[in-house]
């Protein structure tokens, strides 16, 4: 079984050259080569440094997780050069480190001091820091009171708004001239119908009026009133 990390490192990636220009393709190949060379140099330097005895709990080539195990370890400070190879062989059967995952071309027995360490591309872009001196006086003072700013055309907005209202009203009247005329005509027709209905009701009431009955009713009321007045006078005389 091949380590997936090594397989990803050494496996050539297909590039669709028909969609990219030659310059972009060469640039990507160069960046990929620098990244692979950097990762390979870091793996080699990690194998030649100190390794703790509990390294078997982690996969062999997870560099980010092994970096904090190999720093300032007093148990494995003497394991350098050929001692590292013997340590790996002695612990390979205990399940700590699987030798089949190690690269065959890694220089385990010797330390190559001429390995070039290239910085990872596009990892950090310095940003300038904007520092301000706290001693600078940035206080904003109030304007002088003796300087009076003259107000010119103070009611200009009011006048323009009034003119605009008149202009819009004229436009509206011109636009709605016939519609409003129809509304007025319907209003007058409605009033005329109500007036005609009242006249018809008064004519019916006049036709139903009986003059003889009206006169007899009035005479009856006058007679009743005269009788009440006579009774009142008689009652006052008795007192």
XYZ file of N, CA and C in Angstrom:
717
model
N 0.849 -1.204 0.000
C 0.000 0.000 0.000
C 0.881 1.250 0.000
N 0.626 2.139 -0.933
C 1.433 3.353 -1.072
C 0.797 4.470 -0.251
N 1.675 5.218 0.430
C 1.180 6.335 1.235
C 0.473 7.342 0.328
N -0.771 7.768 0.697
C -1.487 8.725 -0.183
C -0.804 10.065 -0.283
N -0.054 10.459 0.775
C 0.641 11.761 0.719
C 1.774 11.720 -0.294
N 2.575 10.601 -0.255
C 3.650 10.466 -1.242
C 3.088 10.308 -2.649
N 1.961 9.595 -2.735
C 1.344 9.429 -4.043
C 0.892 10.768 -4.610
N 0.372 11.647 -3.735
C -0.048 12.957 -4.195
C 1.152 13.828 -4.558
N 2.319 13.586 -3.854
C 3.516 14.397 -4.125
C 4.137 14.020 -5.468
N 4.313 12.691 -5.698
C 5.055 12.244 -6.874
C 4.168 12.010 -8.086
N 2.850 12.037 -7.921
C 1.971 11.791 -9.061
C 1.904 13.038 -9.932
N 2.192 12.938 -11.197
C 2.080 14.119 -12.081
C 0.625 14.462 -12.312
N 0.314 15.713 -12.227
C -1.045 16.195 -12.418
C -1.238 16.614 -13.872
N -2.372 16.217 -14.422
C -2.680 16.548 -15.815
C -3.105 17.996 -15.925
N -2.589 18.652 -16.919
C -2.893 20.064 -17.146
C -3.508 20.190 -18.538
N -4.617 20.854 -18.628
C -5.281 21.061 -19.909
C -4.575 22.187 -20.658
N -3.547 21.791 -21.432
C -2.759 22.807 -22.131
C -3.541 23.470 -23.255
N -4.593 22.829 -23.748
C -5.347 23.447 -24.833
C -6.177 24.616 -24.344
N -6.341 24.766 -23.013
C -7.109 25.879 -22.469
C -6.215 26.965 -21.874
N -4.940 26.724 -21.768
C -4.032 27.688 -21.139
C -2.912 28.024 -22.111
N -2.320 29.164 -21.852
C -1.202 29.580 -22.687
C 0.075 28.882 -22.239
N 1.105 28.989 -23.049
C 2.380 28.335 -22.731
C 3.031 28.963 -21.514
N 2.929 30.260 -21.387
C 3.554 30.928 -20.240
C 2.904 30.522 -18.926
N 1.583 30.452 -18.900
C 0.877 30.046 -17.684
C 1.204 28.608 -17.333
N 1.310 27.738 -18.330
C 1.630 26.328 -18.080
C 3.023 26.187 -17.482
N 4.016 26.922 -18.029
C 5.382 26.852 -17.490
C 5.428 27.407 -16.075
N 4.692 28.466 -15.826
C 4.673 29.050 -14.481
C 4.081 28.086 -13.465
N 2.999 27.414 -13.836
C 2.386 26.455 -12.917
C 3.303 25.265 -12.662
N 4.002 24.806 -13.693
C 4.955 23.706 -13.497
C 6.074 24.109 -12.552
N 6.563 25.342 -12.681
C 7.635 25.798 -11.796
C 7.159 25.898 -10.357
N 5.959 26.435 -10.158
C 5.418 26.539 -8.799
C 5.207 25.163 -8.194
N 4.685 24.209 -8.990
C 4.464 22.853 -8.491
C 5.791 22.178 -8.125
N 6.837 22.437 -8.930
C 8.143 21.842 -8.635
C 8.721 22.405 -7.343
N 8.572 23.728 -7.132
C 9.079 24.340 -5.898
C 8.337 23.802 -4.690
N 7.022 23.631 -4.799
C 6.245 23.106 -3.674
C 6.659 21.688 -3.342
N 6.814 20.845 -4.360
C 7.214 19.458 -4.105
C 8.614 19.386 -3.510
N 9.524 20.225 -4.038
C 10.885 20.218 -3.508
C 10.911 20.679 -2.056
N 10.095 21.674 -1.732
C 10.029 22.154 -0.345
C 9.490 21.087 0.590
N 8.428 20.422 0.196
C 7.857 19.371 1.044
C 8.826 18.202 1.210
N 9.509 17.840 0.136
C 10.458 16.730 0.227
C 11.629 17.079 1.139
N 12.138 18.333 1.052
C 13.249 18.731 1.922
C 12.828 18.764 3.383
N 11.592 19.189 3.645
C 11.117 19.196 5.025
C 10.959 17.783 5.579
N 10.499 16.859 4.735
C 10.364 15.469 5.188
C 11.727 14.874 5.490
N 12.700 15.143 4.632
C 14.054 14.615 4.867
C 14.652 15.193 6.139
N 14.476 16.497 6.362
C 15.020 17.090 7.578
C 14.314 16.576 8.817
N 13.024 16.271 8.688
C 12.301 15.723 9.835
C 12.804 14.329 10.194
N 13.094 13.509 9.174
C 13.580 12.157 9.445
C 14.975 12.161 10.041
N 15.786 13.159 9.713
C 17.143 13.213 10.249
C 17.218 13.867 11.615
N 16.122 14.470 12.083
C 16.118 15.085 13.409
C 15.648 14.095 14.464
N 15.343 14.627 15.638
C 14.897 13.794 16.743
C 13.470 13.328 16.522
N 13.179 12.087 16.902
C 11.855 11.489 16.791
C 11.516 10.857 18.120
N 10.348 11.128 18.632
C 9.930 10.558 19.910
C 9.513 9.106 19.736
N 9.486 8.395 20.846
C 9.135 6.985 20.809
C 7.660 6.756 20.546
N 6.798 7.762 20.778
C 5.368 7.599 20.549
C 4.954 8.113 19.188
N 5.883 8.163 18.235
C 5.555 8.658 16.914
C 4.634 7.707 16.177
N 4.533 6.449 16.634
C 3.665 5.483 15.970
C 2.201 5.805 16.089
N 1.813 6.687 17.010
C 0.413 7.046 17.141
C -0.065 7.923 15.998
N 0.875 8.446 15.216
C 0.529 9.349 14.127
C 0.993 8.738 12.804
N 0.384 9.103 11.682
C 0.917 8.685 10.383
C 2.325 9.215 10.191
N 3.090 8.491 9.362
C 4.525 8.770 9.289
C 4.843 10.109 8.678
N 4.004 10.622 7.775
C 4.377 11.818 7.028
C 3.404 12.965 7.244
N 2.756 13.025 8.398
C 1.996 14.229 8.745
C 2.956 15.189 9.433
N 3.537 16.030 8.637
C 4.615 16.886 9.128
C 4.102 17.880 10.156
N 2.917 18.430 9.900
C 2.404 19.455 10.812
C 2.161 18.909 12.207
N 1.792 17.615 12.313
C 1.522 17.045 13.633
C 2.782 16.525 14.327
N 3.867 16.285 13.576
C 5.091 15.766 14.188
C 6.064 16.852 14.605
N 5.833 18.096 14.132
C 6.809 19.142 14.416
C 6.894 19.449 15.901
N 5.767 19.395 16.633
C 5.817 19.727 18.054
C 6.308 18.559 18.910
N 6.493 17.356 18.271
C 7.001 16.218 19.034
C 8.523 16.153 19.036
N 9.158 16.719 18.021
C 10.599 16.556 17.871
C 11.385 17.718 18.455
N 10.696 18.746 18.985
C 11.401 19.899 19.539
C 11.600 19.727 21.040
N 12.861 19.938 21.505
C 13.212 19.914 22.938
C 12.842 18.584 23.601
N 13.201 17.464 22.958
C 12.941 16.143 23.522
C 14.264 15.594 24.040
N 14.357 15.360 25.341
C 15.612 14.913 25.952
C 15.880 13.432 25.725
N 14.850 12.632 25.335
C 15.049 11.197 25.176
C 15.739 10.848 23.875
N 15.561 11.642 22.860
C 16.060 11.282 21.526
C 17.036 12.306 20.985
N 17.712 13.034 21.825
C 18.658 14.046 21.328
C 19.912 13.412 20.750
N 20.238 12.178 21.154
C 21.462 11.532 20.676
C 21.258 10.756 19.390
N 20.031 10.679 18.879
C 19.742 9.875 17.691
C 19.985 10.715 16.455
N 21.151 10.619 15.891
C 21.504 11.340 14.677
C 22.324 10.419 13.783
N 22.278 10.723 12.511
C 23.103 9.963 11.588
C 22.682 8.509 11.516
N 23.642 7.592 11.756
C 23.369 6.162 11.675
C 22.496 5.660 12.798
N 22.499 6.317 13.964
C 21.655 5.884 15.063
C 20.184 5.999 14.711
N 19.812 6.960 13.881
C 18.419 7.115 13.486
C 17.943 5.928 12.670
N 18.793 5.434 11.774
C 18.412 4.288 10.955
C 18.220 3.047 11.811
N 19.125 2.817 12.778
C 18.964 1.662 13.665
C 17.719 1.794 14.529
N 17.404 3.023 14.937
C 16.192 3.235 15.740
C 14.940 2.922 14.932
N 14.932 3.316 13.671
C 13.780 3.033 12.829
C 13.620 1.540 12.592
N 14.743 0.826 12.356
C 14.661 -0.612 12.122
C 14.205 -1.361 13.367
N 14.659 -0.906 14.555
C 14.284 -1.596 15.793
C 12.826 -1.380 16.158
N 12.251 -0.265 15.763
C 10.869 0.034 16.118
C 9.884 -0.257 14.990
N 10.377 -0.766 13.873
C 9.460 -1.028 12.770
C 8.571 -2.221 13.056
N 9.062 -3.206 13.839
C 8.263 -4.396 14.147
C 7.295 -4.157 15.285
N 7.437 -3.083 16.049
C 6.558 -2.807 17.188
C 5.315 -2.021 16.784
N 5.202 -1.698 15.525
C 4.033 -0.948 15.084
C 4.177 0.547 15.254
N 5.406 1.005 15.634
C 5.565 2.441 15.834
C 5.705 3.160 14.505
N 6.591 2.644 13.647
C 6.835 3.272 12.352
C 6.837 2.180 11.292
N 6.073 2.361 10.248
C 6.035 1.394 9.158
C 7.051 1.806 8.106
N 8.087 0.944 7.891
C 9.157 1.303 6.966
C 8.697 1.296 5.513
N 7.577 0.606 5.234
C 7.136 0.569 3.845
C 6.583 1.915 3.389
N 6.270 2.787 4.327
C 5.780 4.113 3.965
C 6.917 5.102 3.744
N 8.160 4.726 4.097
C 9.286 5.651 3.946
C 9.687 5.749 2.481
N 10.090 6.907 2.016
C 10.573 7.012 0.631
C 11.905 6.300 0.468
N 12.080 5.640 -0.658
C 13.299 4.868 -0.883
C 14.505 5.755 -1.156
N 14.273 6.988 -1.595
C 15.392 7.873 -1.941
C 15.749 8.840 -0.823
N 15.075 8.745 0.350
C 15.371 9.668 1.434
C 16.708 9.322 2.078
N 17.654 10.264 2.235
C 18.974 9.998 2.864
C 18.826 9.874 4.381
N 18.558 8.669 4.857
C 18.329 8.471 6.286
C 19.641 8.464 7.060
N 20.689 7.847 6.495
C 21.924 7.671 7.246
C 22.798 8.892 7.330
N 22.562 9.908 6.521
C 23.423 11.085 6.544
C 22.575 12.349 6.486
N 23.184 13.420 6.896
C 22.509 14.713 6.926
C 23.057 15.563 5.803
N 22.190 16.018 4.938
C 22.585 16.875 3.826
C 22.360 18.316 4.248
N 23.441 19.025 4.491
C 23.337 20.416 4.936
C 23.120 21.385 3.784
N 23.108 20.890 2.555
C 22.968 21.780 1.401
C 21.549 21.736 0.824
N 20.606 21.244 1.613
C 19.225 21.218 1.137
C 18.690 22.645 1.103
N 18.139 22.990 -0.016
C 17.611 24.342 -0.174
C 16.215 24.413 0.415
N 15.978 25.405 1.212
C 14.674 25.611 1.845
C 14.012 26.819 1.188
N 13.081 26.532 0.301
C 12.385 27.599 -0.399
C 11.148 27.994 0.394
N 10.864 29.258 0.513
C 9.614 29.652 1.195
C 8.397 29.246 0.366
N 7.328 28.920 1.062
C 6.103 28.494 0.374
C 5.516 29.673 -0.401
N 5.234 29.509 -1.683
C 4.751 30.655 -2.479
C 3.344 31.064 -2.072
N 3.100 32.348 -2.202
C 1.775 32.946 -1.961
C 1.270 32.661 -0.547
N 2.195 32.582 0.407
C 1.768 32.276 1.774
C 1.561 33.531 2.611
N 2.343 34.578 2.367
C 2.235 35.760 3.206
C 2.532 36.983 2.362
N 1.691 37.955 2.470
C 1.875 39.231 1.772
C 1.952 40.322 2.830
N 3.086 40.971 2.987
C 3.185 41.999 4.038
C 2.290 43.188 3.732
N 1.612 43.647 4.755
C 0.711 44.792 4.639
C 1.267 45.919 5.502
N 1.466 47.095 4.944
C 1.994 48.190 5.767
C 1.006 48.594 6.851
N 1.546 48.843 8.033
C 0.726 49.213 9.184
C 0.662 50.735 9.273
N -0.532 51.238 9.384
C -0.741 52.681 9.488
C -0.665 53.083 10.960
N 0.432 53.676 11.345
C 0.636 54.099 12.731
C 0.459 55.611 12.831
N -0.274 56.010 13.827
C -0.508 57.427 14.054
C 0.128 57.850 15.367
N 0.723 59.022 15.328
C 1.379 59.527 16.515
C 0.325 60.042 17.491
N 0.254 59.505 18.714
C -0.769 60.001 19.659
C -0.512 61.418 20.150
N 0.697 61.931 19.923
C 1.010 63.274 20.403
C 0.479 64.364 19.473
N 0.047 63.977 18.289
C -0.455 64.983 17.363
C -1.799 65.523 17.842
N -1.986 66.812 17.684
C -3.225 67.461 18.107
C -4.235 67.370 16.963
N -5.218 66.510 17.124
C -6.239 66.315 16.093
C -7.582 66.881 16.535
N -7.582 67.767 17.511
C -8.831 68.321 18.013
C -9.420 69.298 16.997
N -10.725 69.243 16.846
C -11.438 70.125 15.917
C -12.049 71.260 16.727
N -11.606 72.452 16.457
C -12.088 73.614 17.198
C -13.380 74.138 16.595
N -14.156 74.830 17.411
C -15.410 75.414 16.952
C -15.125 76.651 16.099
N -16.000 76.953 15.159
C -15.779 78.149 14.327
C -15.943 79.429 15.147
N -15.324 80.476 14.660
C -15.383 81.757 15.356
C -16.797 82.330 15.293
N -17.234 82.892 16.417
C -18.589 83.434 16.495
C -18.707 84.806 15.846
N -17.588 85.529 15.725
C -17.658 86.874 15.162
C -17.864 86.863 13.644
N -17.584 85.758 13.019
C -17.757 85.657 11.577
C -19.166 85.155 11.288
N -19.991 86.028 10.733
C -21.386 85.697 10.448
C -21.523 85.424 8.954
N -22.091 84.308 8.647
C -22.296 83.940 7.251
C -23.635 84.509 6.792
N -23.601 85.284 5.748
C -24.814 85.903 5.243
C -25.698 84.869 4.558
N -26.985 84.935 4.859
C -27.954 84.031 4.251
C -28.496 84.665 2.975
N -28.229 84.040 1.887
C -28.702 84.530 0.603
C -29.778 83.582 0.072
N -30.890 84.207 -0.382
C -32.025 83.430 -0.899
C -32.488 82.422 0.143
N -32.836 82.936 1.327
C -33.240 82.049 2.417
C -34.551 81.345 2.109
N -35.478 82.035 1.402
C -36.779 81.457 1.082
C -36.849 80.957 -0.359
N -35.696 80.683 -0.927
C -35.690 80.235 -2.316
C -36.378 78.879 -2.462
N -36.130 77.996 -1.527
C -36.734 76.662 -1.610
C -38.248 76.749 -1.447
N -38.708 77.610 -0.526
C -40.151 77.762 -0.310
C -40.823 78.319 -1.562
N -40.190 79.337 -2.169
C -40.769 79.947 -3.367
C -40.811 78.949 -4.520
N -39.740 78.206 -4.697
C -39.703 77.228 -5.787
C -40.730 76.120 -5.560
N -40.925 75.716 -4.322
C -41.926 74.683 -4.031
C -43.342 75.195 -4.323
N -43.592 76.458 -3.986
C -44.909 77.032 -4.257
C -45.160 77.127 -5.766
N -44.160 77.552 -6.507
C -44.310 77.614 -7.961
C -44.531 76.228 -8.560
N -43.823 75.260 -8.040
C -43.976 73.908 -8.563
C -45.373 73.358 -8.284
N -45.933 73.677 -7.117
C -47.294 73.237 -6.805
C -48.304 73.847 -7.773
N -48.146 75.166 -8.065
C -49.048 75.805 -9.023
C -48.908 75.178 -10.410
N -47.692 74.922 -10.807
C -47.455 74.323 -12.118
C -48.095 72.936 -12.211
N -47.927 72.130 -11.160
C -48.530 70.795 -11.167
C -50.055 70.864 -11.150
N -50.605 71.849 -10.444
C -52.062 71.995 -10.408
C -52.614 72.366 -11.786
N -51.913 73.258 -12.494
C -52.349 73.614 -13.849
C -52.280 72.402 -14.783
N -51.228 71.640 -14.661
C -51.117 70.444 -15.492
C -52.227 69.450 -15.180
N -52.529 69.293 -13.893
C -53.583 68.357 -13.507
C -54.954 68.813 -14.003
N -55.223 70.108 -13.916
C -56.506 70.620 -14.408
C -56.631 70.441 -15.915
N -55.552 70.669 -16.619
C -55.586 70.487 -18.067
C -55.770 69.022 -18.443
N -55.179 68.151 -17.662
C -55.273 66.721 -17.959
C -56.647 66.157 -17.616
N -57.197 66.584 -16.470
C -58.455 66.019 -15.973
C -59.649 66.916 -16.268
N -59.576 67.738 -17.294
C -60.654 68.691 -17.580
C -61.972 67.979 -17.876
N -61.968 67.051 -18.806
C -63.200 66.392 -19.219
C -63.668 65.375 -18.175
N -62.735 64.722 -17.501
C -63.138 63.780 -16.459
C -63.852 64.494 -15.320
N -63.300 65.621 -14.907
C -63.954 66.373 -13.832
C -65.287 66.968 -14.299
N -65.397 67.314 -15.582
C -66.680 67.810 -16.109
C -67.748 66.721 -16.030
N -67.371 65.494 -16.330
C -68.315 64.383 -16.210
C -68.744 64.170 -14.762
N -67.787 64.314 -13.860
C -68.119 64.151 -12.439
C -69.103 65.222 -11.995
N -68.876 66.490 -12.411
C -69.799 67.574 -12.057
C -71.185 67.341 -12.665
N -71.211 66.862 -13.898
C -72.496 66.608 -14.547
C -73.279 65.526 -13.810
N -72.607 64.462 -13.417
C -73.299 63.406 -12.672
C -73.780 63.906 -11.314
N -72.991 64.774 -10.671
C -73.405 65.327 -9.384
C -74.666 66.188 -9.531
N -74.683 67.055 -10.550
C -75.861 67.896 -10.778
C -77.094 67.061 -11.145
N -76.901 66.009 -11.918
C -78.021 65.147 -12.283
C -78.596 64.437 -11.059
N -77.731 64.041 -10.156
C -78.196 63.393 -8.934
C -79.023 64.367 -8.080
N -78.551 65.617 -7.972
C -79.308 66.626 -7.219
C -80.669 66.906 -7.869
N -80.675 66.951 -9.201
C -81.934 67.206 -9.910
C -82.937 66.082 -9.685
N -82.480 64.859 -9.654
C -83.378 63.730 -9.407
C -83.967 63.785 -8.004
N -83.171 64.162 -7.021
C -83.688 64.288 -5.656
C -84.748 65.392 -5.572
N -84.495 66.510 -6.256
C -85.460 67.620 -6.238
C -86.780 67.224 -6.911
N -86.693 66.508 -8.024
C -87.906 66.053 -8.708
C -88.698 65.069 -7.850
N -87.996 64.227 -7.097
C -88.692 63.276 -6.219
C -89.430 64.012 -5.109
N -88.809 65.069 -4.555
C -89.495 65.854 -3.525
C -90.748 66.535 -4.089
N -90.647 67.078 -5.312
C -91.812 67.720 -5.935
C -92.956 66.729 -6.157
N -92.627 65.534 -6.589
C -93.663 64.516 -6.810
C -94.350 64.160 -5.504
N -93.550 64.055 -4.411
C -94.144 63.739 -3.108
C -95.075 64.856 -2.646
N -94.683 66.135 -2.855
C -95.552 67.255 -2.478
C -96.841 67.287 -3.314
N -96.742 66.936 -4.606
C -97.937 66.906 -5.451
C -98.903 65.813 -5.001
N -98.380 64.668 -4.613
C -99.250 63.604 -4.115
C -99.947 64.027 -2.821
N -99.168 64.684 -1.952
C -99.760 65.154 -0.692
C -100.851 66.206 -0.955
N -100.674 67.066 -1.950
C -101.696 68.079 -2.291
C -102.948 67.438 -2.880
N -102.759 66.381 -3.663
C -103.927 65.702 -4.229
C -104.755 65.001 -3.147
N -104.069 64.482 -2.133
C -104.773 63.775 -1.071
C -105.375 64.729 -0.026
N -105.140 66.017 -0.087
C -105.627 66.986 0.901
C -107.140 67.230 0.716
N -107.908 67.167 1.864
C -109.370 67.428 1.868
C -109.628 68.686 2.679
N -110.134 69.721 2.045
C -110.327 71.022 2.713
C -111.428 70.964 3.762
N -112.536 70.262 3.491
C -113.660 70.186 4.448
C -113.227 69.470 5.725
N -112.519 68.394 5.572
C -112.041 67.652 6.746
C -111.058 68.481 7.544
N -110.243 69.251 6.845
C -109.253 70.095 7.532
C -109.954 71.171 8.355
N -111.020 71.773 7.775
C -111.749 72.852 8.477
C -112.497 72.292 9.680
N -113.141 71.142 9.511
C -113.873 70.543 10.627
C -112.938 70.165 11.772
N -111.769 69.719 11.452
C -110.789 69.364 12.498
C -110.339 70.601 13.245
N -110.157 71.694 12.549
C -109.758 72.938 13.204
C -110.878 73.455 14.117
N -112.127 73.378 13.645
C -113.259 73.848 14.463
C -113.421 72.997 15.718
N -113.185 71.705 15.598
C -113.288 70.834 16.763
C -112.248 71.195 17.815
N -111.048 71.467 17.390
C -109.997 71.837 18.331
C -110.305 73.173 19.017
N -110.888 74.133 18.243
C -111.235 75.436 18.839
C -112.341 75.278 19.879
N -113.314 74.429 19.583
C -114.413 74.202 20.526
C -113.902 73.549 21.807
N -113.036 72.583 21.683
C -112.470 71.935 22.866
C -111.661 72.931 23.695
N -110.949 73.795 23.045
C -110.152 74.790 23.767
C -111.049 75.781 24.510
N -112.154 76.167 23.881
C -113.082 77.109 24.541
C -113.756 76.472 25.756
N -114.102 75.206 25.673
C -114.696 74.517 26.813
C -113.714 74.441 27.984
N -112.467 74.161 27.709
C -111.466 74.107 28.785
C -111.289 75.467 29.442
N -111.339 76.531 28.680
C -111.198 77.869 29.244
C -112.407 78.220 30.136
N -113.587 77.808 29.732
C -114.788 78.091 30.536
C -114.738 77.347 31.863
N -114.339 76.091 31.853
C -114.214 75.325 33.089
C -113.171 75.944 34.020
N -112.132 76.458 33.449
C -111.086 77.072 34.267
C -111.599 78.323 34.962
N -112.408 79.143 34.280
C -112.950 80.361 34.885
C -113.939 80.030 36.015
N -114.779 79.011 35.801
C -115.716 78.606 36.845
C -114.986 78.109 38.086
N -113.942 77.392 37.894
C -113.182 76.874 39.033
C -112.520 78.006 39.816
N -112.052 79.026 39.125
C -111.430 80.164 39.803
C -112.463 80.981 40.593
N -113.707 81.072 40.091
C -114.745 81.814 40.816
C -115.108 81.130 42.131
N -115.135 79.815 42.141
C -115.451 79.097 43.364
C -114.404 79.337 44.443
N -113.183 79.494 44.039
C -112.136 79.733 45.032
C -112.224 81.141 45.587
